[in-house]
Amino acid sequence: MKAKLYFALFFWGTIFTLSVQAQTRPPANRDSVPQRNAGRGAVRPTTPRDSFALNSQDSLFYNIKYSNDSLDAQVDYGSEDSMYLDVRNRKVYLWGDAYANYTTISLKADYIVLDWATSIVTASGWPDSVGNIAGFPEFADGEQKFNADSMRYNFQTRKGVVYDVTTQQNDVIVKGTRSKFISGEQAPGDTTRANDVVFSQGAIFTTCTADEPHFGIRSAKQKVIPNKLVVVGPSNVEIMGIPTPLWLPFGFFPITKGRSTGLLFPSDYEYSTAWGFGLRDVGWFFPLGDNFNLAIRSNLYLKNRWGVTVASDYRKRYKYSGNLQLSVESLPTENAEGTIDRSMPIRFTWSHRQDRAAHPSITLGGSINIQTSNFNSRVNNDAYSVLQNQLNSNFSFNKVWQDKPISFSAALSHSQNSLNRTVNLTFPNLQFLTQTLYPFKKKERTGQEKWYESVTLRYTADARSAFTTADTTLFTKEMFQNGQYGMRQTATSGTSFKLFKFFNLNPGVNFEEVWYFNTLRKEFDPTLVLGDSMVIYNADRSDSTLVYDTLRYGTVNTLRKLGFESFRTFSAGISLNTQLFGTLQFRQGWLRGLRHVAKISTSLSYAPGYNEDLDYIRFTKFDNRFPDSLQQYSIFESGAFGQPSQSGQQMSLGYSINNIFEAKIRKDTADKIIKLFDNLVVNGNYNFSADSLRWSQVSASGTARFFKGATTFSTLIRFDPYAIAADTNGNFRRIERFNFRENGKLLRFSDANLRFNTSLTIGKIRAIFQGKEEEVVEDLNNRQNQQPKEEDFLSLFENFSINHNFVIGWNTDTKTGKSTFDLSLNSINLQGSVALTKNWRINFGSIGYDFIRKDFTYPSLGFSRDLHCWEMGMNTQPTRGTYSFYISVKPGSLGFLKLPYQRNNADTLNAFR
């Protein structure tokens, strides 16, 4: 009877077990798990991996009906250590690297209990071999992840409770004592959930990754919508676990991934005596479609200073990418009379890059960098903005017709000097040109090519508007009135012959026609320009006369006259060039050979005079004291395409010898070619049309590099075939007598200039002294963010560069006729950072010293201290009188937590100079 009872219990128990474990994958090895130790209780023989599903379609028994509350997918579970199956209570106990997976839900812990009856899973850590709790639960649902001390989750309701939870949303880490989370419904084919919500109690959120956060915002209640928003109730900022007086009644912090409309937190807070409290770069972000972003930022201050910046980034794969930015600043300043003046400097930048695969015949791209009223130095204090004296822009559109030998381009060019405040702008600059054409070449070759078949022809047409103005009048009516507008057509033709096998003969002609739509006129105003006055009395002081100091005896006024004017020029030339080679070989020693290449060229050019029969030259008075003296000028002066020569007919013979010196060095078993001089060029000319002094000076210029490119040497030396002598005023000038006849020397030394430029980095120093190849780093700012490799002492200066400029010269003194030495430039500049320790760094934005002026050149110094999740630093510019000190959270979602203190350029005595 007992045997029948045991058999019946075993049969129905097996049936029940199979019904809840339908579709179980049979394990490869059915061996039982060894008996667990007494600390974890007895273990039934079972498999370490199993799964259960409550779905009638997946069951082995299709005639069994299941509840509507049953799970609709398989729960896959297992453990590395052991598993206990409690059939009566319908529970599974898992120990040691246990896991349970259900649809997108993944749970890992050292101890997991699965309750089949309630669809609830609980998890926690478990003591290890030394009694320490380990293997805490790790829960993931799609992109939602938790680390907790213990947790409970219902697979059916998709709700759970975790204790001592730690979760991360982007860079925001949330630590709570107790949290309840609700998993949203999953969209078909989507791994994310639109309505996942986490409710927390007694939580702190931070960006600090330490187990005990160094700072955070503590609130009693929090609501987190993953990848969207963190909403908090009354909250308090804590630092090192200590509450601060900073309270927020409520708050929300966007944590959206990707691109979405949202608030841009200010990058800086500051206080200025002149401007008051202010926020920098606070604004709003707009994603405009899939390829464009738009950000509007503003600088807001309490004392009527404001600024707006509109910036856009755009990118389309295989098409184009770029960014543009327009900034306007309203800067109030107090003048000498005590009233407030307001200036509005503007900066516009645009960079556009077209992908090579975007279009086969059209290219568009370049960069634009324009500012007014010294925007960079007035708004910013960093060394780059203040010391960047030259701004340049180049932007162009090019079209090439692949089936025709023609092309078209439209371009903008701009140069701007912030020291003299001048701007040169050329826009538009249109050009139509042909490729090199061979008008006499036969389409079908029969026999040897004739000499005339190599004749080339090329045509170019240009249209240009050029403006020279001050940066304060940029894009004003005055600028356009004084603009230069013109067109030019150029036709060139030439050919090439081979003479005596070693010579190339290249004749050519050039014709140019220029049209101008406004030209220059000069008018003399006889009105005296008076200076300071002085009272002169007679002997008995009974009468007096008021006398003025005359500064100028009349003024020459320049204006531009509207109207069509044109001129044409013609020139012809012929050149002959060849090359000579000289080689010297050595069989022993480290020096194995020397090589000299001389590229010799001579040319003869001719251009007729244009000022004799044509009305190109005008005359005007310039001084009341000399009524018969006239000043000559051309109506085409300062034209967009230049002017014809005013010196009459030109005919000159030129010569040039370009020398290249190389050496062959034996290193180990291989030979290496090095250049001793990149180029050593000797040139000059003889002018047949000149009345006197027909021979020009002989110039010798060259460039060489030493110490593996660390030092660049360049020189320019000039010699004169003519002697010098004192004129009636005592000044020494060239005379029509050869120096050989006067002093017995063929050439007289005139002047020389030697320039040494040295740029040192750690990579170059290693290359020089250790024989290592230099590590090429494109951007110094990128090196500053890298931690140095702790290899040797030099690694401390890995992010450091030193530049030294040294220029000396010799010039002929016009008073004495002797050569004088001149040290015109001797300065050193340092830039980069030095890592004193792992966390301490000294930053050199720029620090230089001019040995001639004996003064520093805009030193910009600072230090920074890495405080794990915080950063502390100080920067100062002593000559500018500005400084800043800050303690701030590292950049991220909570980067707005900052304690700044600074003195900007508006609060200094030399403000806006």
Short mmCIF file of N, CA, C and O in Angstrom, two decimals, residues 59-124:
data_model
loop_
_atom_site.label_atom_id
_atom_site.label_comp_id
_atom_site.label_asym_id
_atom_site.label_seq_id
_atom_site.Cartn_x
_atom_site.Cartn_y
_atom_site.Cartn_z
N SER A 59 3.48 24.74 -23.92
CA SER A 59 3.43 23.62 -22.98
C SER A 59 3.45 22.30 -23.73
O SER A 59 3.02 22.17 -24.88
N LEU A 60 3.95 21.30 -23.04
CA LEU A 60 3.92 19.95 -23.59
C LEU A 60 2.53 19.33 -23.51
O LEU A 60 2.27 18.31 -24.14
N PHE A 61 1.66 19.94 -22.70
CA PHE A 61 0.31 19.39 -22.49
C PHE A 61 -0.70 20.41 -22.97
O PHE A 61 -1.01 21.37 -22.28
N TYR A 62 -1.20 20.26 -24.19
CA TYR A 62 -2.06 21.26 -24.78
C TYR A 62 -3.47 21.22 -24.20
O TYR A 62 -4.24 22.14 -24.42
N ASN A 63 -3.82 20.14 -23.45
CA ASN A 63 -5.17 20.06 -22.90
C ASN A 63 -5.29 20.68 -21.54
O ASN A 63 -6.36 20.66 -20.94
N ILE A 64 -4.17 21.30 -21.03
CA ILE A 64 -4.21 21.95 -19.72
C ILE A 64 -4.50 23.42 -19.92
O ILE A 64 -3.85 24.09 -20.71
N LYS A 65 -5.45 23.98 -19.18
CA LYS A 65 -5.79 25.39 -19.27
C LYS A 65 -5.01 26.17 -18.22
O LYS A 65 -4.82 25.71 -17.11
N TYR A 66 -4.56 27.41 -18.64
CA TYR A 66 -3.76 28.25 -17.76
C TYR A 66 -4.51 29.54 -17.48
O TYR A 66 -5.34 30.00 -18.25
N SER A 67 -4.13 30.14 -16.36
CA SER A 67 -4.74 31.39 -15.96
C SER A 67 -4.34 32.51 -16.92
O SER A 67 -3.26 32.50 -17.51
N ASN A 68 -5.23 33.50 -17.05
CA ASN A 68 -4.91 34.67 -17.87
C ASN A 68 -3.79 35.51 -17.28
O ASN A 68 -3.23 36.37 -17.94
N ASP A 69 -3.49 35.31 -15.99
CA ASP A 69 -2.42 36.06 -15.33
C ASP A 69 -1.05 35.42 -15.51
O ASP A 69 -0.06 35.90 -14.95
N SER A 70 -0.99 34.31 -16.23
CA SER A 70 0.29 33.65 -16.41
C SER A 70 1.20 34.47 -17.31
O SER A 70 0.74 35.33 -18.07
N LEU A 71 2.54 34.23 -17.19
CA LEU A 71 3.51 34.96 -18.00
C LEU A 71 3.38 34.54 -19.46
O LEU A 71 3.01 33.42 -19.78
N ASP A 72 3.74 35.48 -20.34
CA ASP A 72 3.60 35.23 -21.76
C ASP A 72 4.92 34.93 -22.44
O ASP A 72 5.00 34.91 -23.66
N ALA A 73 5.98 34.71 -21.68
CA ALA A 73 7.27 34.39 -22.26
C ALA A 73 8.05 33.54 -21.28
O ALA A 73 7.71 33.43 -20.09
N GLN A 74 9.09 32.94 -21.77
CA GLN A 74 9.91 32.04 -20.97
C GLN A 74 10.81 32.81 -20.03
O GLN A 74 11.36 33.84 -20.38
N VAL A 75 10.95 32.31 -18.81
CA VAL A 75 11.90 32.83 -17.83
C VAL A 75 13.10 31.90 -17.80
O VAL A 75 12.96 30.72 -17.45
N ASP A 76 14.22 32.42 -18.21
CA ASP A 76 15.45 31.63 -18.26
C ASP A 76 16.24 31.93 -17.00
O ASP A 76 16.52 33.09 -16.71
N TYR A 77 16.61 30.89 -16.25
CA TYR A 77 17.32 31.11 -15.00
C TYR A 77 18.38 30.05 -14.82
O TYR A 77 18.37 28.99 -15.48
N GLY A 78 19.33 30.31 -13.92
CA GLY A 78 20.37 29.36 -13.63
C GLY A 78 21.35 29.93 -12.63
O GLY A 78 21.22 31.07 -12.18
N SER A 79 22.34 29.13 -12.26
CA SER A 79 23.36 29.56 -11.31
C SER A 79 24.61 28.75 -11.52
O SER A 79 24.56 27.63 -12.03
N GLU A 80 25.74 29.31 -11.09
CA GLU A 80 27.02 28.62 -11.21
C GLU A 80 27.25 27.65 -10.06
O GLU A 80 27.94 26.66 -10.22
N ASP A 81 26.67 27.96 -8.87
CA ASP A 81 26.93 27.13 -7.69
C ASP A 81 25.89 26.02 -7.56
O ASP A 81 26.16 24.85 -7.82
N SER A 82 24.67 26.38 -7.19
CA SER A 82 23.65 25.35 -6.97
C SER A 82 22.27 25.95 -7.09
O SER A 82 22.09 27.18 -7.10
N MET A 83 21.26 25.04 -7.17
CA MET A 83 19.87 25.44 -7.30
C MET A 83 19.01 24.45 -6.53
O MET A 83 19.23 23.23 -6.57
N TYR A 84 17.99 25.00 -5.82
CA TYR A 84 17.09 24.16 -5.03
C TYR A 84 15.66 24.39 -5.52
O TYR A 84 15.21 25.53 -5.64
N LEU A 85 14.94 23.28 -5.84
CA LEU A 85 13.58 23.34 -6.35
C LEU A 85 12.62 22.91 -5.26
O LEU A 85 12.66 21.77 -4.78
N ASP A 86 11.76 23.88 -4.83
CA ASP A 86 10.74 23.59 -3.82
C ASP A 86 9.41 23.43 -4.55
O ASP A 86 8.73 24.41 -4.88
N VAL A 87 9.03 22.15 -4.84
CA VAL A 87 7.82 21.89 -5.64
C VAL A 87 6.56 22.26 -4.87
O VAL A 87 5.61 22.84 -5.43
N ARG A 88 6.54 21.97 -3.58
CA ARG A 88 5.33 22.23 -2.81
C ARG A 88 5.01 23.72 -2.77
O ARG A 88 3.87 24.13 -2.96
N ASN A 89 6.01 24.56 -2.52
CA ASN A 89 5.79 26.01 -2.44
C ASN A 89 5.99 26.72 -3.77
O ASN A 89 5.90 27.94 -3.83
N ARG A 90 6.33 25.93 -4.80
CA ARG A 90 6.49 26.45 -6.15
C ARG A 90 7.53 27.58 -6.18
O ARG A 90 7.29 28.66 -6.66
N LYS A 91 8.71 27.30 -5.63
CA LYS A 91 9.80 28.25 -5.60
C LYS A 91 11.09 27.59 -6.06
O LYS A 91 11.27 26.38 -5.92
N VAL A 92 11.97 28.43 -6.61
CA VAL A 92 13.30 27.99 -7.01
C VAL A 92 14.32 28.88 -6.31
O VAL A 92 14.22 30.12 -6.36
N TYR A 93 15.31 28.27 -5.66
CA TYR A 93 16.37 29.00 -4.96
C TYR A 93 17.68 28.83 -5.74
O TYR A 93 18.06 27.70 -6.08
N LEU A 94 18.34 29.93 -6.01
CA LEU A 94 19.57 29.92 -6.79
C LEU A 94 20.69 30.57 -5.98
O LEU A 94 20.49 31.62 -5.37
N TRP A 95 21.88 29.92 -6.02
CA TRP A 95 23.06 30.44 -5.31
C TRP A 95 24.26 30.52 -6.25
O TRP A 95 24.42 29.68 -7.12
N GLY A 96 25.06 31.58 -6.04
CA GLY A 96 26.35 31.68 -6.73
C GLY A 96 26.24 32.10 -8.18
O GLY A 96 25.92 31.27 -9.03
N ASP A 97 26.50 33.37 -8.45
CA ASP A 97 26.42 33.89 -9.82
C ASP A 97 25.12 33.49 -10.48
O ASP A 97 25.09 33.02 -11.62
N ALA A 98 24.02 33.70 -9.75
CA ALA A 98 22.72 33.32 -10.27
C ALA A 98 22.19 34.39 -11.23
O ALA A 98 22.59 35.55 -11.19
N TYR A 99 21.26 33.96 -12.08
CA TYR A 99 20.68 34.90 -13.04
C TYR A 99 19.27 34.45 -13.36
O TYR A 99 18.90 33.27 -13.19
N ALA A 100 18.48 35.44 -13.78
CA ALA A 100 17.11 35.20 -14.24
C ALA A 100 16.81 36.20 -15.35
O ALA A 100 16.93 37.41 -15.14
N ASN A 101 16.42 35.71 -16.52
CA ASN A 101 16.16 36.56 -17.68
C ASN A 101 14.73 36.35 -18.15
O ASN A 101 14.27 35.20 -18.30
N TYR A 102 14.04 37.47 -18.40
CA TYR A 102 12.66 37.41 -18.89
C TYR A 102 12.46 38.56 -19.88
O TYR A 102 12.58 39.72 -19.52
N THR A 103 12.21 38.25 -21.13
CA THR A 103 12.12 39.22 -22.24
C THR A 103 13.33 40.15 -22.19
O THR A 103 14.46 39.70 -22.35
N THR A 104 13.11 41.42 -21.93
CA THR A 104 14.23 42.38 -21.89
C THR A 104 14.81 42.53 -20.50
O THR A 104 15.73 43.34 -20.30
N ILE A 105 14.30 41.77 -19.52
CA ILE A 105 14.73 41.91 -18.13
C ILE A 105 15.86 40.94 -17.84
O ILE A 105 15.79 39.76 -18.22
N SER A 106 16.90 41.46 -17.18
CA SER A 106 18.04 40.64 -16.80
C SER A 106 18.37 40.92 -15.34
O SER A 106 18.49 42.08 -14.94
N LEU A 107 18.51 39.86 -14.54
CA LEU A 107 18.82 39.99 -13.11
C LEU A 107 19.98 39.07 -12.78
O LEU A 107 19.96 37.88 -13.12
N LYS A 108 20.98 39.64 -12.07
CA LYS A 108 22.12 38.87 -11.62
C LYS A 108 22.33 39.14 -10.14
O LYS A 108 22.22 40.28 -9.69
N ALA A 109 22.63 38.08 -9.37
CA ALA A 109 22.93 38.23 -7.94
C ALA A 109 23.50 36.92 -7.44
O ALA A 109 23.45 35.88 -8.12
N ASP A 110 24.02 36.93 -6.22
CA ASP A 110 24.53 35.70 -5.63
C ASP A 110 23.42 34.85 -5.00
O ASP A 110 23.61 33.67 -4.75
N TYR A 111 22.26 35.49 -4.75
CA TYR A 111 21.14 34.74 -4.17
C TYR A 111 19.84 35.25 -4.79
O TYR A 111 19.51 36.44 -4.70
N ILE A 112 19.10 34.34 -5.45
CA ILE A 112 17.85 34.69 -6.13
C ILE A 112 16.80 33.65 -5.77
O ILE A 112 17.08 32.44 -5.74
N VAL A 113 15.59 34.14 -5.50
CA VAL A 113 14.44 33.26 -5.24
C VAL A 113 13.36 33.58 -6.27
O VAL A 113 12.90 34.73 -6.37
N LEU A 114 12.91 32.55 -7.02
CA LEU A 114 11.83 32.69 -7.99
C LEU A 114 10.57 32.06 -7.42
O LEU A 114 10.57 30.88 -7.05
N ASP A 115 9.53 32.86 -7.31
CA ASP A 115 8.23 32.37 -6.80
C ASP A 115 7.30 32.20 -7.99
O ASP A 115 6.83 33.18 -8.57
N TRP A 116 7.00 30.91 -8.37
CA TRP A 116 6.15 30.66 -9.52
C TRP A 116 4.71 31.09 -9.27
O TRP A 116 4.00 31.52 -10.16
N ALA A 117 4.28 31.00 -8.02
CA ALA A 117 2.88 31.28 -7.72
C ALA A 117 2.56 32.76 -7.88
O ALA A 117 1.47 33.13 -8.34
N THR A 118 3.48 33.62 -7.47
CA THR A 118 3.21 35.07 -7.50
C THR A 118 3.96 35.80 -8.60
O THR A 118 3.79 37.01 -8.76
N SER A 119 4.81 35.08 -9.36
CA SER A 119 5.64 35.70 -10.42
C SER A 119 6.56 36.77 -9.85
O SER A 119 6.90 37.74 -10.51
N ILE A 120 6.96 36.59 -8.61
CA ILE A 120 7.85 37.55 -7.94
C ILE A 120 9.23 36.94 -7.78
O ILE A 120 9.37 35.77 -7.41
N VAL A 121 10.25 37.74 -8.08
CA VAL A 121 11.62 37.33 -7.89
C VAL A 121 12.25 38.26 -6.86
O VAL A 121 12.02 39.47 -6.88
N THR A 122 12.98 37.70 -5.92
CA THR A 122 13.72 38.49 -4.93
C THR A 122 15.19 38.14 -5.07
O THR A 122 15.56 37.01 -5.44
N ALA A 123 16.05 39.11 -4.78
CA ALA A 123 17.49 38.92 -4.95
C ALA A 123 18.23 39.71 -3.90
O ALA A 123 17.76 40.75 -3.44
N SER A 124 19.39 39.21 -3.52
CA SER A 124 20.26 39.90 -2.57
C SER A 124 21.66 39.32 -2.68
O SER A 124 21.89 38.37 -3.43
#
